[in-house]
Amino acid sequence: MEDLNNGFLTDENDQQKENPRRNFLKQSSLLTAVALTPGVAVKAAENHLDEQIAAVFEKLPVSLNVNGTAHKLLIEPRVTLLDLLREQLHLTGTKKGCDYGQCGACTVHVDGQRVNSCLTLAMMVDGKKITTIEGLAKGDELHPMQEAFIKHDGFQCGYCTPGQIMSAVACIREGHAGSESEIREYMSGNICRCGAYPNIVNAIQEVKNGGQQV
């Protein structure tokens, strides 16, 4: 059949001549790919494991000390400290709120400094000491700030409480708990949707004025 449609149809003889050449090129390409691919990778591809293998090679080693326990892990470079704590170490006390560093629910301490773990890549804290809400208490003995939050009813739904407590401890350690207004300013990164702010301030003031070790 002659070309009747702007080159989309070709003569049958041309097609018959073209097919053997195409088959030869396809077979040659296939043989070359097989020759250059390790047997293990070929087998993995056949078993649909190629994506899993790629994921392993993309992971990097990281060493962390979390609440006094050393951990050596393989993680993807994009993993946040928050996701590592919650999903790999199963420390779910640190909450995922906004995931944009705006609510403070994910606050933890890195070498004693408070950070938003949702904005911190786990690779950035390699070799550092991490403290989460689970690491404040000593066994059954609550941290003074935890006791103060209970005494002053510094929480209602409780979702923001771990981050509030971690920031409250840091607030005193940083020397920013000298007055109610100062406490409010340096705790402003932690949002409480239940509106327990006055009680939170009272709890921080009690711990600060009591001279307890935080």
Short mmCIF file of N, CA, C and O in Angstrom, two decimals, residues 67 131-138:
data_model
loop_
_atom_site.label_atom_id
_atom_site.label_comp_id
_atom_site.label_asym_id
_atom_site.label_seq_id
_atom_site.Cartn_x
_atom_site.Cartn_y
_atom_site.Cartn_z
N ASN A 67 18.28 9.47 74.27
CA ASN A 67 17.89 9.20 75.66
C ASN A 67 18.87 8.25 76.35
O ASN A 67 18.48 7.37 77.13
N THR A 131 17.54 14.13 73.15
CA THR A 131 16.66 13.87 74.29
C THR A 131 15.22 14.15 73.86
O THR A 131 14.92 15.22 73.36
N THR A 132 14.36 13.16 74.05
CA THR A 132 12.95 13.31 73.75
C THR A 132 12.17 13.33 75.06
O THR A 132 12.73 13.15 76.14
N ILE A 133 10.87 13.49 74.97
CA ILE A 133 10.03 13.52 76.17
C ILE A 133 10.17 12.23 76.97
O ILE A 133 10.09 12.24 78.21
N GLU A 134 10.44 11.12 76.27
CA GLU A 134 10.61 9.84 76.98
C GLU A 134 11.87 9.81 77.82
O GLU A 134 12.00 8.99 78.73
N GLY A 135 12.82 10.70 77.51
CA GLY A 135 14.10 10.69 78.21
C GLY A 135 14.19 11.63 79.40
O GLY A 135 15.22 11.69 80.06
N LEU A 136 13.12 12.38 79.69
CA LEU A 136 13.16 13.33 80.80
C LEU A 136 13.01 12.65 82.16
O LEU A 136 13.72 12.97 83.11
N ALA A 137 12.07 11.74 82.25
CA ALA A 137 11.82 11.06 83.52
C ALA A 137 12.94 10.07 83.83
O ALA A 137 13.62 9.57 82.93
N LYS A 138 13.12 9.80 85.11
CA LYS A 138 14.09 8.80 85.56
C LYS A 138 13.31 7.60 86.08
O LYS A 138 12.94 7.53 87.25
#
